Every structure is written in structure tokens, then in C-alpha cells.
């Protein structure tokens, strides 16, 4: 039973991600493939990895 729950959760998350990407490309007017910035990750969430590493080293939860 837990595998079906897990499977349905993965499908819902994938659907949400696809919907979010579509909404972003519509509102921005650009897609990951077609944008003047040459950024193939334009619609994905940006994370400050260095900031998170610094906070982790300082003992603060990011």
C-alpha cells in the first residue's frame, strides 16, 4: 500500500512541477529552451548553495 501512496505522491509532485513550469514560462514569456539569457534552468527554483554551506558550517539551519 505504501508504494501506491508513494507513487501517487510522485505523480502529483511531477504534475505540480510541470504546471509551475508552464505558468512561469507563460508569465515570463520565455522557456528553458528559448530565452535570451541562454539559461537552460530558467524556470527551476534557484538555491544559494554557498549560503547554505556557510550556514551549515556556522551551525545555523538553512
Short mmCIF file of C-alpha atoms in Angstrom, two decimals:
data_model
loop_
_atom_site.label_atom_id
_atom_site.label_comp_id
_atom_site.label_asym_id
_atom_site.label_seq_id
_atom_site.Cartn_x
_atom_site.Cartn_y
_atom_site.Cartn_z
CA UNK A 1 0.00 0.00 0.00
CA UNK A 2 2.80 2.43 0.79
CA UNK A 3 4.28 2.03 -2.69
CA UNK A 4 0.99 3.14 -4.27
CA UNK A 5 0.86 6.15 -1.95
CA UNK A 6 4.44 6.97 -2.80
CA UNK A 7 3.73 6.52 -6.49
CA UNK A 8 0.71 8.80 -6.40
CA UNK A 9 2.67 11.42 -4.45
CA UNK A 10 5.41 11.34 -7.09
CA UNK A 11 2.84 11.77 -9.85
CA UNK A 12 1.22 14.72 -8.06
CA UNK A 13 4.59 16.37 -7.47
CA UNK A 14 5.57 15.88 -11.11
CA UNK A 15 2.25 17.36 -12.23
CA UNK A 16 2.71 20.37 -9.93
CA UNK A 17 6.23 20.93 -11.24
CA UNK A 18 5.05 20.77 -14.84
CA UNK A 19 2.19 23.18 -14.10
CA UNK A 20 4.55 25.58 -12.34
CA UNK A 21 6.99 25.47 -15.25
CA UNK A 22 4.20 26.16 -17.73
CA UNK A 23 2.89 29.07 -15.65
CA UNK A 24 6.36 30.57 -15.31
CA UNK A 25 7.16 30.32 -19.00
CA UNK A 26 3.80 31.91 -19.81
CA UNK A 27 4.28 34.79 -17.37
CA UNK A 28 7.94 35.35 -18.29
CA UNK A 29 7.43 34.91 -22.00
CA UNK A 30 10.46 32.60 -22.15
CA UNK A 31 11.06 28.87 -21.90
CA UNK A 32 14.11 26.90 -20.79
CA UNK A 33 14.95 26.24 -24.43
CA UNK A 34 14.18 29.67 -25.84
CA UNK A 35 15.41 32.65 -23.83
CA UNK A 36 17.90 35.47 -24.44
CA UNK A 37 19.92 34.53 -21.35
CA UNK A 38 20.96 31.06 -22.56
CA UNK A 39 19.80 29.66 -19.22
CA UNK A 40 18.52 26.09 -19.52
CA UNK A 41 17.30 26.20 -15.89
CA UNK A 42 15.36 29.44 -16.14
CA UNK A 43 12.10 28.09 -14.73
CA UNK A 44 13.62 25.97 -11.95
CA UNK A 45 13.98 27.15 -8.37
CA UNK A 46 17.30 28.83 -7.58
CA UNK A 47 19.10 27.88 -4.36
CA UNK A 48 22.04 29.68 -2.81
CA UNK A 49 24.24 26.63 -2.22
CA UNK A 50 27.20 28.62 -0.87
CA UNK A 51 24.94 30.41 1.61
CA UNK A 52 23.52 27.08 2.78
CA UNK A 53 27.05 25.65 3.14
CA UNK A 54 28.13 28.69 5.15
CA UNK A 55 25.09 28.46 7.43
CA UNK A 56 25.62 24.74 7.93
CA UNK A 57 29.28 25.30 8.86
CA UNK A 58 28.23 28.04 11.31
CA UNK A 59 25.75 25.66 12.93
CA UNK A 60 22.67 27.53 11.72
CA UNK A 61 19.96 25.57 9.94
CA UNK A 62 19.36 26.92 6.44
#
